[in-house]
Amino acid sequence: MSALVRMRLTGFLRTGRAVAPLLAGLITLGTLYGGGRAQPAEAYGVSAVVLFPVLAWQTKILLDVEPDVQRRLAQVTVGVARERLAGLLAAGVAALVTVAVALLFPWLVGGVSGPVDPGDRSIPVGLALGVWAHLLVVPAAVALGALASRASVGGAGFGVAVLALGGVGAVVLGLSGSVAPWLAPPIMAAARTTGGDAAALTLLGLSVWALAWSAAVVGGYLWRRRAQG
Amino acid sequence: MRLENVWLRYHRRGPWVLRGIDVRIGPGEVAIVLGRNGVGKSTLLQVAAGVLRPGQGRVSDRPERVGWVPERFPADQPFTVTRYLTGMARVAGLGRAAADEAVASWTDRLGLSAFRSVRLPELSKGTAQKVGLAQAMLRPPGLLVLDEPWEGLDAATRELVPELIAEVLAADGSVLVSDHRGETVRLPAARRWLVADGSLSEETSSTDETIAVVEVAVPAARVAGTVARLRAEGHQVLRVRSDASTDAVAEPAAGEAR
């Protein structure tokens, strides 16, 4: 299966379509960090929020690059389950690379500062919270991107609608006082946590929430793939 | 392998394309799937290959390794021929050395050596079809499913297809093949499955005679007379082509055959 993951990543990179989401991510991060310096935990929390739709879009592009017939050839060769899993893994690897760029980016442009007041978090703690917030976003974004892929929804219009709805919904439903926060991945809650009180139990709860949400959406993706044939 | 009461439709409320197909193919057997355009031949082949999942019924005892040659090879991919085939060989479970060896062997055999460094989108339709054939054979399949495999192939490769089929059969594999060009006459021992209205029936030969194909070269001026004489003797004239290396320039009318 690792051969199929490699083949899909290579296809994604060689078409040049990987550039668009990466560029969008860099522009967004540039805008985010261009406004001044912030402490790592706070900055990374917001960075993770803005990366969510970018990573979902990147996943959709990665899965859509492969022609339908080639996807079926892969299915015949490795079986249904491994073909699906290889796509999700390839998207996950690509997302982790983008996350690495996003974590490095503010240090390159001088967008982060060390602790200023006595109560501020140290840089290593802020960095650890930032990594957590970004890793929280990866499975949720991959799941949404997969659900929006052509193999799942068929037409391109539906895919864009799923992406837009998921991206906007994650922000709107994640606002403080939301009536149905559980319908969205906890990316907004994670941003609030990195900027405020980050108790271990809260981090664990949000992690479980993110994984459960991702699992439910991946379930929807697999169900759609089954229905699409 | 057996298709047991297989029903399939593409949409929930769409018409059934396959209706209660129940058929078995054993090791060492080849079956030709026949039928008009749009009756579900490709659908049946894709169900057999494991590309499509039946809405009802099931496919049992499908061999572990399946080679599928789709009707149209997906050439819109950013790989060279070698890189694509090596990737597919690795996906099929071959190690690096075995993959390289299989790719070298099949590119040579299918006349793809000159195209090894060419990107897939730059290939002609026929050459791309050869790549499709190669990817299915990289690892000897227990079931080979060929959807119009002769489409776009040059004469030399068309001759090679029955050889590949024979090799799969000799290794106790099974082969399913669809064809609308009349090329399957090259497979005289094949079973003939006729698909119509979503159902499948097996054509049985009225005699036990097996058929062989003999290619005859005659001077162009004597073509009409030779064709008439052969038909008068009860032979089936499949086609007339201008010379040994080019495609058919004229085909006998359907009513004139045999």
Tab-separated table of C-alpha atoms in Angstrom:
chain	number	residue	atom	x	y	z
A	1	MET	CA	0.000	0.000	0.000
A	2	SER	CA	2.934	2.343	0.615
A	3	ALA	CA	3.695	2.072	-3.120
A	4	LEU	CA	0.218	3.377	-3.915
A	5	VAL	CA	0.609	6.208	-1.384
A	6	ARG	CA	3.923	7.164	-3.033
A	7	MET	CA	2.401	6.973	-6.509
A	8	ARG	CA	-0.473	9.250	-5.546
A	9	LEU	CA	1.797	11.771	-3.856
A	10	THR	CA	4.072	11.772	-6.908
A	11	GLY	CA	1.090	12.302	-9.200
A	12	PHE	CA	-0.105	15.176	-7.026
A	13	LEU	CA	3.293	16.884	-7.008
A	14	ARG	CA	4.050	16.314	-10.686
A	15	THR	CA	0.831	17.842	-11.990
A	16	GLY	CA	1.748	21.127	-10.335
A	17	ARG	CA	-1.678	21.318	-8.742
A	18	ALA	CA	-0.007	21.116	-5.332
A	19	VAL	CA	1.142	24.688	-5.847
A	20	ALA	CA	-2.298	26.313	-5.596
A	21	PRO	CA	-3.221	25.259	-2.021
A	22	LEU	CA	0.364	25.773	-0.826
A	23	LEU	CA	0.377	29.276	-2.282
A	24	ALA	CA	-3.017	30.005	-0.732
A	25	GLY	CA	-1.717	28.784	2.619
A	26	LEU	CA	1.422	30.915	2.412
A	27	ILE	CA	-0.531	34.040	1.422
A	28	THR	CA	-2.942	33.491	4.307
A	29	LEU	CA	-0.108	32.921	6.767
A	30	GLY	CA	1.749	35.926	5.373
A	31	THR	CA	-1.314	38.071	5.983
A	32	LEU	CA	-1.741	36.570	9.437
A	33	TYR	CA	1.828	37.154	10.563
A	34	GLY	CA	2.282	40.416	8.658
A	35	GLY	CA	0.207	42.305	11.222
A	36	GLY	CA	2.787	42.060	13.978
A	37	ARG	CA	4.444	39.615	16.356
A	38	ALA	CA	2.489	37.279	18.613
A	39	GLN	CA	3.367	34.586	21.086
A	40	PRO	CA	3.621	31.070	19.569
A	41	ALA	CA	0.576	29.414	21.177
A	42	GLU	CA	-1.766	32.244	20.263
A	43	ALA	CA	-0.378	32.637	16.742
A	44	TYR	CA	-0.413	28.927	15.997
A	45	GLY	CA	-3.982	28.567	17.231
A	46	VAL	CA	-5.185	31.069	14.610
A	47	SER	CA	-2.841	29.568	11.996
A	48	ALA	CA	-4.458	26.149	12.531
A	49	VAL	CA	-7.918	27.654	11.985
A	50	VAL	CA	-6.989	29.270	8.675
A	51	LEU	CA	-5.181	26.126	7.517
A	52	PHE	CA	-8.286	23.950	7.961
A	53	PRO	CA	-9.962	24.892	4.648
A	54	VAL	CA	-6.593	25.009	2.890
A	55	LEU	CA	-5.739	21.444	3.932
A	56	ALA	CA	-9.233	20.240	3.019
A	57	TRP	CA	-8.871	21.839	-0.418
A	58	GLN	CA	-5.401	20.306	-0.803
A	59	THR	CA	-6.849	16.877	0.018
A	60	LYS	CA	-9.616	17.273	-2.547
A	61	ILE	CA	-7.100	18.262	-5.220
A	62	LEU	CA	-4.803	15.353	-4.358
A	63	LEU	CA	-7.629	12.834	-4.633
A	64	ASP	CA	-9.117	14.445	-7.751
A	65	VAL	CA	-5.827	14.517	-9.678
A	66	GLU	CA	-5.980	10.775	-10.258
A	67	PRO	CA	-8.234	9.816	-13.189
A	68	ASP	CA	-11.286	7.752	-12.231
A	69	VAL	CA	-10.175	4.759	-14.297
A	70	GLN	CA	-6.721	4.808	-12.686
A	71	ARG	CA	-8.369	4.799	-9.267
A	72	ARG	CA	-10.324	1.711	-10.346
A	73	LEU	CA	-7.146	0.060	-11.603
A	74	ALA	CA	-5.600	0.636	-8.180
A	75	GLN	CA	-8.718	-0.839	-6.576
A	76	VAL	CA	-8.461	-3.978	-8.716
A	77	THR	CA	-4.787	-4.301	-7.825
A	78	VAL	CA	-4.825	-3.735	-4.051
A	79	GLY	CA	-8.478	-4.168	-3.097
A	80	VAL	CA	-11.189	-1.734	-2.040
A	81	ALA	CA	-10.127	-1.080	1.560
A	82	ARG	CA	-6.453	-0.468	0.829
A	83	GLU	CA	-7.262	1.749	-2.157
A	84	ARG	CA	-9.404	3.995	0.081
A	85	LEU	CA	-6.863	3.984	2.896
A	86	ALA	CA	-3.967	4.784	0.547
A	87	GLY	CA	-5.787	7.919	-0.640
A	88	LEU	CA	-6.402	9.118	2.911
A	89	LEU	CA	-2.813	8.376	3.917
A	90	ALA	CA	-1.398	10.224	0.903
A	91	ALA	CA	-3.565	13.221	1.776
A	92	GLY	CA	-2.461	12.967	5.406
A	93	VAL	CA	1.230	12.977	4.447
A	94	ALA	CA	0.719	15.989	2.163
A	95	ALA	CA	-1.159	17.778	4.964
A	96	LEU	CA	1.665	17.107	7.442
A	97	VAL	CA	4.169	18.667	5.030
A	98	THR	CA	2.001	21.771	4.719
A	99	VAL	CA	1.639	21.875	8.518
A	100	ALA	CA	5.435	21.711	8.863
A	101	VAL	CA	5.722	24.697	6.514
A	102	ALA	CA	3.063	26.538	8.523
A	103	LEU	CA	4.885	25.872	11.794
A	104	LEU	CA	8.194	27.068	10.361
A	105	PHE	CA	6.803	30.065	8.502
A	106	PRO	CA	6.376	32.553	11.393
A	107	TRP	CA	9.972	31.986	12.528
A	108	LEU	CA	11.210	32.851	9.051
A	109	VAL	CA	9.252	36.105	8.840
A	110	GLY	CA	9.714	37.134	12.469
A	111	GLY	CA	6.047	36.681	13.276
A	112	VAL	CA	6.489	35.255	16.777
A	113	SER	CA	7.904	36.638	19.982
A	114	GLY	CA	9.077	35.114	23.254
A	115	PRO	CA	7.267	35.597	26.594
A	116	VAL	CA	6.787	39.255	27.528
A	117	ASP	CA	4.986	39.185	30.884
A	118	PRO	CA	5.863	36.893	33.799
A	119	GLY	CA	2.687	34.787	33.293
A	120	ASP	CA	3.313	34.165	29.602
A	121	ARG	CA	4.040	30.647	28.321
A	122	SER	CA	7.600	29.698	27.414
A	123	ILE	CA	8.430	29.205	23.744
A	124	PRO	CA	8.667	25.350	23.998
A	125	VAL	CA	5.221	25.142	25.650
A	126	GLY	CA	3.761	27.537	23.082
A	127	LEU	CA	5.354	25.523	20.295
A	128	ALA	CA	3.976	22.249	21.697
A	129	LEU	CA	0.459	23.718	21.894
A	130	GLY	CA	0.832	25.000	18.342
A	131	VAL	CA	1.878	21.586	17.054
A	132	TRP	CA	-1.097	20.047	18.879
A	133	ALA	CA	-3.528	22.565	17.355
A	134	HIS	CA	-2.213	21.861	13.851
A	135	LEU	CA	-2.226	18.095	14.289
A	136	LEU	CA	-5.810	18.383	15.509
A	137	VAL	CA	-6.754	19.997	12.203
A	138	VAL	CA	-5.086	17.405	9.934
A	139	PRO	CA	-7.519	14.453	10.282
A	140	ALA	CA	-10.548	16.746	10.183
A	141	ALA	CA	-9.324	18.559	7.056
A	142	VAL	CA	-8.372	15.301	5.307
A	143	ALA	CA	-11.800	13.866	6.129
A	144	LEU	CA	-13.624	16.941	4.779
A	145	GLY	CA	-11.454	17.055	1.642
A	146	ALA	CA	-12.064	13.358	0.999
A	147	LEU	CA	-15.811	13.815	1.428
A	148	ALA	CA	-15.664	16.672	-1.107
A	149	SER	CA	-13.592	14.681	-3.624
A	150	ARG	CA	-14.929	13.697	-7.039
A	151	ALA	CA	-14.918	9.991	-6.165
A	152	SER	CA	-17.259	10.773	-3.278
A	153	VAL	CA	-19.655	13.425	-4.551
A	154	GLY	CA	-19.388	13.018	-8.324
A	155	GLY	CA	-19.759	16.464	-9.853
A	156	ALA	CA	-17.269	19.285	-9.248
A	157	GLY	CA	-19.999	21.691	-8.095
A	158	PHE	CA	-21.073	19.447	-5.239
A	159	GLY	CA	-17.455	19.079	-4.138
A	160	VAL	CA	-16.920	22.831	-3.930
A	161	ALA	CA	-20.203	23.185	-2.029
A	162	VAL	CA	-19.139	20.533	0.500
A	163	LEU	CA	-15.770	22.246	0.956
A	164	ALA	CA	-17.310	25.705	1.386
A	165	LEU	CA	-19.999	24.466	3.736
A	166	GLY	CA	-17.468	22.535	5.804
A	167	GLY	CA	-14.974	25.401	5.960
A	168	VAL	CA	-17.504	28.083	6.861
A	169	GLY	CA	-19.439	25.730	9.142
A	170	ALA	CA	-16.320	24.901	11.148
A	171	VAL	CA	-15.826	28.597	11.924
A	172	VAL	CA	-19.455	29.610	12.449
A	173	LEU	CA	-20.450	26.575	14.504
A	174	GLY	CA	-17.207	26.845	16.448
A	175	LEU	CA	-17.858	30.368	17.730
A	176	SER	CA	-18.431	30.850	21.472
A	177	GLY	CA	-22.107	30.340	22.280
A	178	SER	CA	-22.744	28.184	19.190
A	179	VAL	CA	-25.954	26.161	19.407
A	180	ALA	CA	-24.432	23.082	17.802
A	181	PRO	CA	-20.650	23.103	18.251
A	182	TRP	CA	-20.508	19.294	17.962
A	183	LEU	CA	-21.447	19.490	14.315
A	184	ALA	CA	-18.050	21.049	13.547
A	185	PRO	CA	-14.491	19.976	14.269
A	186	PRO	CA	-13.124	21.792	17.364
A	187	ILE	CA	-10.657	24.014	15.512
A	188	MET	CA	-12.090	27.245	16.954
A	189	ALA	CA	-12.216	25.739	20.444
A	190	ALA	CA	-8.592	24.648	20.003
A	191	ALA	CA	-7.591	28.192	19.025
A	192	ARG	CA	-9.323	29.568	22.111
A	193	THR	CA	-7.589	26.936	24.236
A	194	THR	CA	-4.081	27.674	22.946
A	195	GLY	CA	-4.676	31.367	23.609
A	196	GLY	CA	-6.148	30.801	27.072
A	197	ASP	CA	-6.268	28.083	29.696
A	198	ALA	CA	-4.899	24.875	28.214
A	199	ALA	CA	-5.696	22.263	30.870
A	200	ALA	CA	-4.644	18.699	30.028
A	201	LEU	CA	-8.220	17.447	30.277
A	202	THR	CA	-9.393	20.122	27.842
A	203	LEU	CA	-6.690	19.151	25.356
A	204	LEU	CA	-7.641	15.486	25.672
A	205	GLY	CA	-11.348	16.253	25.260
A	206	LEU	CA	-10.772	18.356	22.160
A	207	SER	CA	-8.484	15.682	20.697
A	208	VAL	CA	-11.142	13.001	21.170
A	209	TRP	CA	-13.774	15.339	19.715
A	210	ALA	CA	-11.629	16.041	16.635
A	211	LEU	CA	-10.927	12.357	16.065
A	212	ALA	CA	-14.588	11.412	16.516
A	213	TRP	CA	-15.695	14.140	14.076
A	214	SER	CA	-13.055	13.030	11.562
A	215	ALA	CA	-14.072	9.386	11.914
A	216	ALA	CA	-17.727	10.280	11.315
A	217	VAL	CA	-16.879	12.275	8.180
A	218	VAL	CA	-14.532	9.553	6.891
A	219	GLY	CA	-17.438	7.162	7.463
A	220	GLY	CA	-19.557	9.411	5.252
A	221	TYR	CA	-16.805	9.445	2.639
A	222	LEU	CA	-16.556	5.638	2.618
A	223	TRP	CA	-20.333	5.332	2.418
A	224	ARG	CA	-20.415	7.734	-0.532
A	225	ARG	CA	-17.605	5.797	-2.257
A	226	ARG	CA	-19.570	2.595	-1.764
A	227	ALA	CA	-22.652	4.218	-3.232
A	228	GLN	CA	-20.690	5.687	-6.162
A	229	GLY	CA	-19.227	2.246	-6.975
B	1	MET	CA	-15.041	-17.667	-10.220
B	2	ARG	CA	-18.787	-17.357	-10.112
B	3	LEU	CA	-21.244	-14.492	-10.483
B	4	GLU	CA	-24.254	-15.431	-8.402
B	5	ASN	CA	-27.561	-13.723	-9.182
B	6	VAL	CA	-25.784	-10.422	-9.859
B	7	TRP	CA	-27.939	-7.333	-10.271
B	8	LEU	CA	-26.455	-3.886	-10.856
B	9	ARG	CA	-27.668	-0.393	-11.563
B	10	TYR	CA	-25.675	2.824	-11.501
B	11	HIS	CA	-28.185	4.967	-9.637
B	12	ARG	CA	-30.591	4.185	-6.873
B	13	ARG	CA	-33.655	4.711	-9.023
B	14	GLY	CA	-31.982	3.991	-12.336
B	15	PRO	CA	-32.705	1.029	-14.583
B	16	TRP	CA	-31.037	-2.287	-13.860
B	17	VAL	CA	-28.097	-2.765	-16.234
B	18	LEU	CA	-27.482	-6.354	-15.130
B	19	ARG	CA	-30.410	-8.541	-14.076
B	20	GLY	CA	-29.796	-11.741	-12.198
B	21	ILE	CA	-26.583	-12.773	-13.947
B	22	ASP	CA	-25.583	-16.246	-12.860
B	23	VAL	CA	-22.496	-17.629	-14.548
B	24	ARG	CA	-19.303	-19.456	-13.711
B	25	ILE	CA	-15.884	-19.510	-15.340
B	26	GLY	CA	-13.266	-22.025	-14.345
B	27	PRO	CA	-9.485	-22.134	-14.411
B	28	GLY	CA	-8.085	-22.430	-17.930
B	29	GLU	CA	-11.273	-21.083	-19.512
B	30	VAL	CA	-11.770	-18.016	-21.673
B	31	ALA	CA	-15.142	-16.398	-22.329
B	32	ILE	CA	-15.971	-13.769	-24.913
B	33	VAL	CA	-18.630	-11.300	-23.828
B	34	LEU	CA	-20.756	-10.292	-26.798
B	35	GLY	CA	-23.641	-7.928	-27.250
B	36	ARG	CA	-24.754	-4.634	-28.788
B	37	ASN	CA	-23.370	-1.303	-27.610
B	38	GLY	CA	-24.739	-0.242	-24.239
B	39	VAL	CA	-26.142	-3.606	-23.153
B	40	GLY	CA	-23.768	-3.869	-20.198
B	41	LYS	CA	-20.725	-5.787	-21.475
B	42	SER	CA	-18.227	-3.414	-19.817
B	43	THR	CA	-20.374	-3.346	-16.680
B	44	LEU	CA	-20.301	-7.134	-16.495
B	45	LEU	CA	-16.537	-7.163	-16.976
B	46	GLN	CA	-16.066	-4.544	-14.268
B	47	VAL	CA	-18.190	-6.537	-11.839
B	48	ALA	CA	-16.074	-9.611	-12.601
B	49	ALA	CA	-12.842	-7.631	-12.116
B	50	GLY	CA	-14.006	-6.165	-8.815
B	51	VAL	CA	-14.272	-2.579	-10.036
B	52	LEU	CA	-18.033	-2.439	-9.527
B	53	ARG	CA	-19.910	-3.917	-6.595
B	54	PRO	CA	-23.171	-5.692	-7.407
B	55	GLY	CA	-26.316	-4.073	-6.025
B	56	GLN	CA	-27.624	-7.556	-5.335
B	57	GLY	CA	-25.972	-10.952	-5.552
B	58	ARG	CA	-22.270	-11.633	-5.212
B	59	VAL	CA	-19.085	-12.631	-6.940
B	60	SER	CA	-17.406	-15.622	-5.347
B	61	ASP	CA	-14.045	-17.323	-5.756
B	62	ARG	CA	-12.486	-14.414	-7.615
B	63	PRO	CA	-8.745	-15.135	-8.004
B	64	GLU	CA	-6.504	-13.079	-5.755
B	65	ARG	CA	-4.638	-11.433	-8.606
B	66	VAL	CA	-6.789	-9.740	-11.223
B	67	GLY	CA	-5.505	-7.937	-14.299
B	68	TRP	CA	-7.971	-5.486	-15.815
B	69	VAL	CA	-7.447	-3.742	-19.144
B	70	PRO	CA	-10.021	-0.942	-19.332
B	71	GLU	CA	-11.565	0.060	-22.621
B	72	ARG	CA	-9.753	3.392	-22.480
B	73	PHE	CA	-6.421	3.614	-20.712
B	74	PRO	CA	-6.267	6.707	-18.431
B	75	ALA	CA	-3.335	8.438	-20.125
B	76	ASP	CA	-3.897	11.802	-18.416
B	77	GLN	CA	-1.269	11.143	-15.753
B	78	PRO	CA	2.057	12.891	-15.107
B	79	PHE	CA	4.264	9.827	-15.473
B	80	THR	CA	6.553	8.420	-18.127
B	81	VAL	CA	5.777	4.904	-19.359
B	82	THR	CA	8.571	3.391	-17.260
B	83	ARG	CA	7.698	5.326	-14.134
B	84	TYR	CA	4.013	4.466	-14.424
B	85	LEU	CA	4.574	0.763	-15.034
B	86	THR	CA	7.194	0.551	-12.283
B	87	GLY	CA	4.777	2.264	-9.914
B	88	MET	CA	1.990	-0.154	-10.838
B	89	ALA	CA	4.321	-3.129	-10.457
B	90	ARG	CA	5.230	-1.935	-6.950
B	91	VAL	CA	1.542	-1.358	-6.175
B	92	ALA	CA	0.920	-4.948	-7.305
B	93	GLY	CA	3.398	-6.098	-4.667
B	94	LEU	CA	6.579	-6.668	-6.689
B	95	GLY	CA	9.926	-5.726	-5.135
B	96	ARG	CA	12.103	-3.104	-6.778
B	97	ALA	CA	14.248	-5.556	-8.780
B	98	ALA	CA	11.298	-7.727	-9.804
B	99	ALA	CA	9.340	-4.611	-10.825
B	100	ASP	CA	12.196	-3.333	-12.990
B	101	GLU	CA	12.555	-6.752	-14.585
B	102	ALA	CA	8.823	-7.080	-15.282
B	103	VAL	CA	8.646	-3.581	-16.769
B	104	ALA	CA	11.666	-4.187	-19.010
B	105	SER	CA	10.246	-7.499	-20.161
B	106	TRP	CA	6.745	-6.232	-20.955
B	107	THR	CA	7.835	-2.989	-22.599
B	108	ASP	CA	10.088	-5.040	-24.892
B	109	ARG	CA	7.405	-7.563	-25.657
B	110	LEU	CA	4.715	-5.013	-26.412
B	111	GLY	CA	6.973	-2.809	-28.529
B	112	LEU	CA	7.083	-0.011	-25.951
B	113	SER	CA	10.879	0.174	-25.647
B	114	ALA	CA	11.098	3.363	-27.687
B	115	PHE	CA	8.456	5.002	-25.501
B	116	ARG	CA	9.896	4.251	-22.062
B	117	SER	CA	10.783	7.883	-21.379
B	118	VAL	CA	7.692	9.344	-23.026
B	119	ARG	CA	5.038	10.874	-20.785
B	120	LEU	CA	1.689	9.098	-20.861
B	121	PRO	CA	-0.347	12.077	-22.185
B	122	GLU	CA	1.960	12.248	-25.226
B	123	LEU	CA	1.269	8.658	-26.299
B	124	SER	CA	-1.001	7.768	-29.204
B	125	LYS	CA	-4.200	5.928	-28.340
B	126	GLY	CA	-2.808	2.582	-29.457
B	127	THR	CA	0.451	2.980	-27.568
B	128	ALA	CA	-1.416	4.023	-24.435
B	129	GLN	CA	-3.567	0.916	-24.836
B	130	LYS	CA	-0.382	-1.163	-24.864
B	131	VAL	CA	0.597	0.421	-21.533
B	132	GLY	CA	-2.842	-0.598	-20.250
B	133	LEU	CA	-2.170	-4.146	-21.416
B	134	ALA	CA	1.287	-4.158	-19.825
B	135	GLN	CA	0.068	-2.999	-16.407
B	136	ALA	CA	-2.402	-5.898	-16.280
B	137	MET	CA	0.298	-8.459	-17.047
B	138	LEU	CA	3.112	-7.193	-14.794
B	139	ARG	CA	2.175	-9.796	-12.239
B	140	PRO	CA	0.684	-12.944	-13.816
B	141	PRO	CA	-3.063	-12.631	-13.157
B	142	GLY	CA	-5.332	-15.454	-12.074
B	143	LEU	CA	-8.145	-13.590	-13.818
B	144	LEU	CA	-7.493	-11.387	-16.835
B	145	VAL	CA	-10.324	-9.066	-17.848
B	146	LEU	CA	-9.913	-7.415	-21.242
B	147	ASP	CA	-12.381	-4.749	-22.327
B	148	GLU	CA	-12.024	-4.311	-26.088
B	149	PRO	CA	-8.282	-5.052	-25.929
B	150	TRP	CA	-7.740	-4.853	-29.687
B	151	GLU	CA	-8.986	-1.280	-29.948
B	152	GLY	CA	-6.306	0.941	-31.463
B	153	LEU	CA	-3.578	-1.712	-31.447
B	154	ASP	CA	-1.269	-2.223	-34.416
B	155	ALA	CA	-1.322	-5.511	-36.316
B	156	ALA	CA	1.688	-6.994	-34.508
B	157	THR	CA	0.236	-6.330	-31.051
B	158	ARG	CA	-3.201	-7.584	-32.117
B	159	GLU	CA	-1.528	-10.881	-32.888
B	160	LEU	CA	0.095	-10.824	-29.462
B	161	VAL	CA	-3.165	-10.580	-27.485
B	162	PRO	CA	-4.211	-14.219	-28.082
B	163	GLU	CA	-0.684	-15.238	-27.030
B	164	LEU	CA	-1.052	-13.417	-23.722
B	165	ILE	CA	-4.457	-14.985	-23.201
B	166	ALA	CA	-3.014	-18.423	-23.927
B	167	GLU	CA	-0.286	-17.843	-21.338
B	168	VAL	CA	-2.817	-16.917	-18.657
B	169	LEU	CA	-4.906	-19.980	-19.516
B	170	ALA	CA	-1.833	-22.219	-19.487
B	171	ALA	CA	-1.150	-21.064	-15.914
B	172	ASP	CA	-4.719	-22.129	-14.985
B	173	GLY	CA	-5.993	-18.566	-15.077
B	174	SER	CA	-9.335	-17.417	-16.467
B	175	VAL	CA	-9.899	-14.761	-19.111
B	176	LEU	CA	-12.911	-12.610	-19.909
B	177	VAL	CA	-12.775	-10.520	-23.056
B	178	SER	CA	-15.175	-8.242	-24.906
B	179	ASP	CA	-14.793	-7.370	-28.542
B	180	HIS	CA	-16.821	-5.757	-31.285
B	181	ARG	CA	-14.198	-5.925	-34.048
B	182	GLY	CA	-14.523	-9.636	-34.731
B	183	GLU	CA	-11.006	-10.205	-33.418
B	184	THR	CA	-12.175	-12.870	-30.980
B	185	VAL	CA	-12.323	-15.277	-33.896
B	186	ARG	CA	-8.667	-15.682	-32.944
B	187	LEU	CA	-9.894	-17.461	-29.806
B	188	PRO	CA	-11.622	-20.483	-31.315
B	189	ALA	CA	-11.888	-22.408	-28.038
B	190	ALA	CA	-13.561	-19.552	-26.150
B	191	ARG	CA	-17.006	-19.744	-24.596
B	192	ARG	CA	-19.366	-17.096	-25.920
B	193	TRP	CA	-21.522	-15.150	-23.491
B	194	LEU	CA	-24.230	-13.022	-25.035
B	195	VAL	CA	-25.476	-10.051	-23.008
B	196	ALA	CA	-28.893	-8.633	-23.930
B	197	ASP	CA	-31.461	-6.724	-21.865
B	198	GLY	CA	-29.299	-7.129	-18.769
B	199	SER	CA	-29.340	-10.908	-18.980
B	200	LEU	CA	-26.651	-13.317	-20.038
B	201	SER	CA	-26.998	-16.398	-22.154
B	202	GLU	CA	-24.308	-18.709	-23.397
B	203	GLU	CA	-24.107	-19.399	-27.111
B	204	THR	CA	-23.439	-23.006	-27.888
B	205	SER	CA	-21.853	-24.034	-31.139
B	206	SER	CA	-24.096	-26.109	-33.415
B	207	THR	CA	-21.135	-28.325	-34.211
B	208	ASP	CA	-18.089	-29.411	-32.282
B	209	GLU	CA	-15.771	-28.057	-34.962
B	210	THR	CA	-13.111	-25.698	-33.774
B	211	ILE	CA	-12.291	-22.830	-36.091
B	212	ALA	CA	-8.845	-21.692	-37.193
B	213	VAL	CA	-7.890	-18.479	-38.990
B	214	VAL	CA	-5.727	-18.731	-42.121
B	215	GLU	CA	-4.345	-15.503	-43.570
B	216	VAL	CA	-3.920	-15.642	-47.359
B	217	ALA	CA	-2.028	-13.120	-49.505
B	218	VAL	CA	-3.260	-12.695	-53.098
B	219	PRO	CA	-2.508	-10.127	-55.830
B	220	ALA	CA	-4.780	-7.117	-55.457
B	221	ALA	CA	-6.360	-7.689	-58.846
B	222	ARG	CA	-7.569	-11.137	-57.774
B	223	VAL	CA	-9.051	-10.168	-54.422
B	224	ALA	CA	-12.688	-10.094	-55.531
B	225	GLY	CA	-12.478	-13.446	-57.255
B	226	THR	CA	-10.647	-15.099	-54.355
B	227	VAL	CA	-13.122	-13.780	-51.805
B	228	ALA	CA	-16.041	-15.004	-53.913
B	229	ARG	CA	-14.475	-18.431	-54.359
B	230	LEU	CA	-13.688	-18.833	-50.648
B	231	ARG	CA	-17.243	-17.897	-49.732
B	232	ALA	CA	-18.606	-20.239	-52.306
B	233	GLU	CA	-16.648	-22.990	-50.597
B	234	GLY	CA	-18.298	-22.155	-47.291
B	235	HIS	CA	-15.420	-20.262	-45.676
B	236	GLN	CA	-15.969	-17.153	-43.589
B	237	VAL	CA	-14.041	-14.185	-44.978
B	238	LEU	CA	-13.332	-11.967	-41.975
B	239	ARG	CA	-11.860	-8.973	-43.748
B	240	VAL	CA	-9.718	-7.774	-46.633
B	241	ARG	CA	-6.758	-5.512	-46.036
B	242	SER	CA	-4.466	-3.777	-48.492
B	243	ASP	CA	-1.245	-5.533	-47.421
B	244	ALA	CA	0.205	-7.504	-44.550
B	245	SER	CA	1.235	-4.464	-42.517
B	246	THR	CA	-1.773	-2.159	-42.723
B	247	ASP	CA	-5.247	-2.116	-41.307
B	248	ALA	CA	-8.337	-3.287	-43.102
B	249	VAL	CA	-9.432	-1.129	-46.013
B	250	ALA	CA	-12.566	-3.011	-46.749
B	251	GLU	CA	-14.716	-5.349	-44.775
B	252	PRO	CA	-17.203	-7.784	-46.187
B	253	ALA	CA	-20.807	-6.817	-45.616
B	254	ALA	CA	-22.412	-8.689	-42.756
B	255	GLY	CA	-24.829	-10.441	-45.041
B	256	GLU	CA	-22.015	-11.787	-47.172
B	257	ALA	CA	-20.183	-13.577	-44.429
B	258	ARG	CA	-20.040	-17.387	-44.590
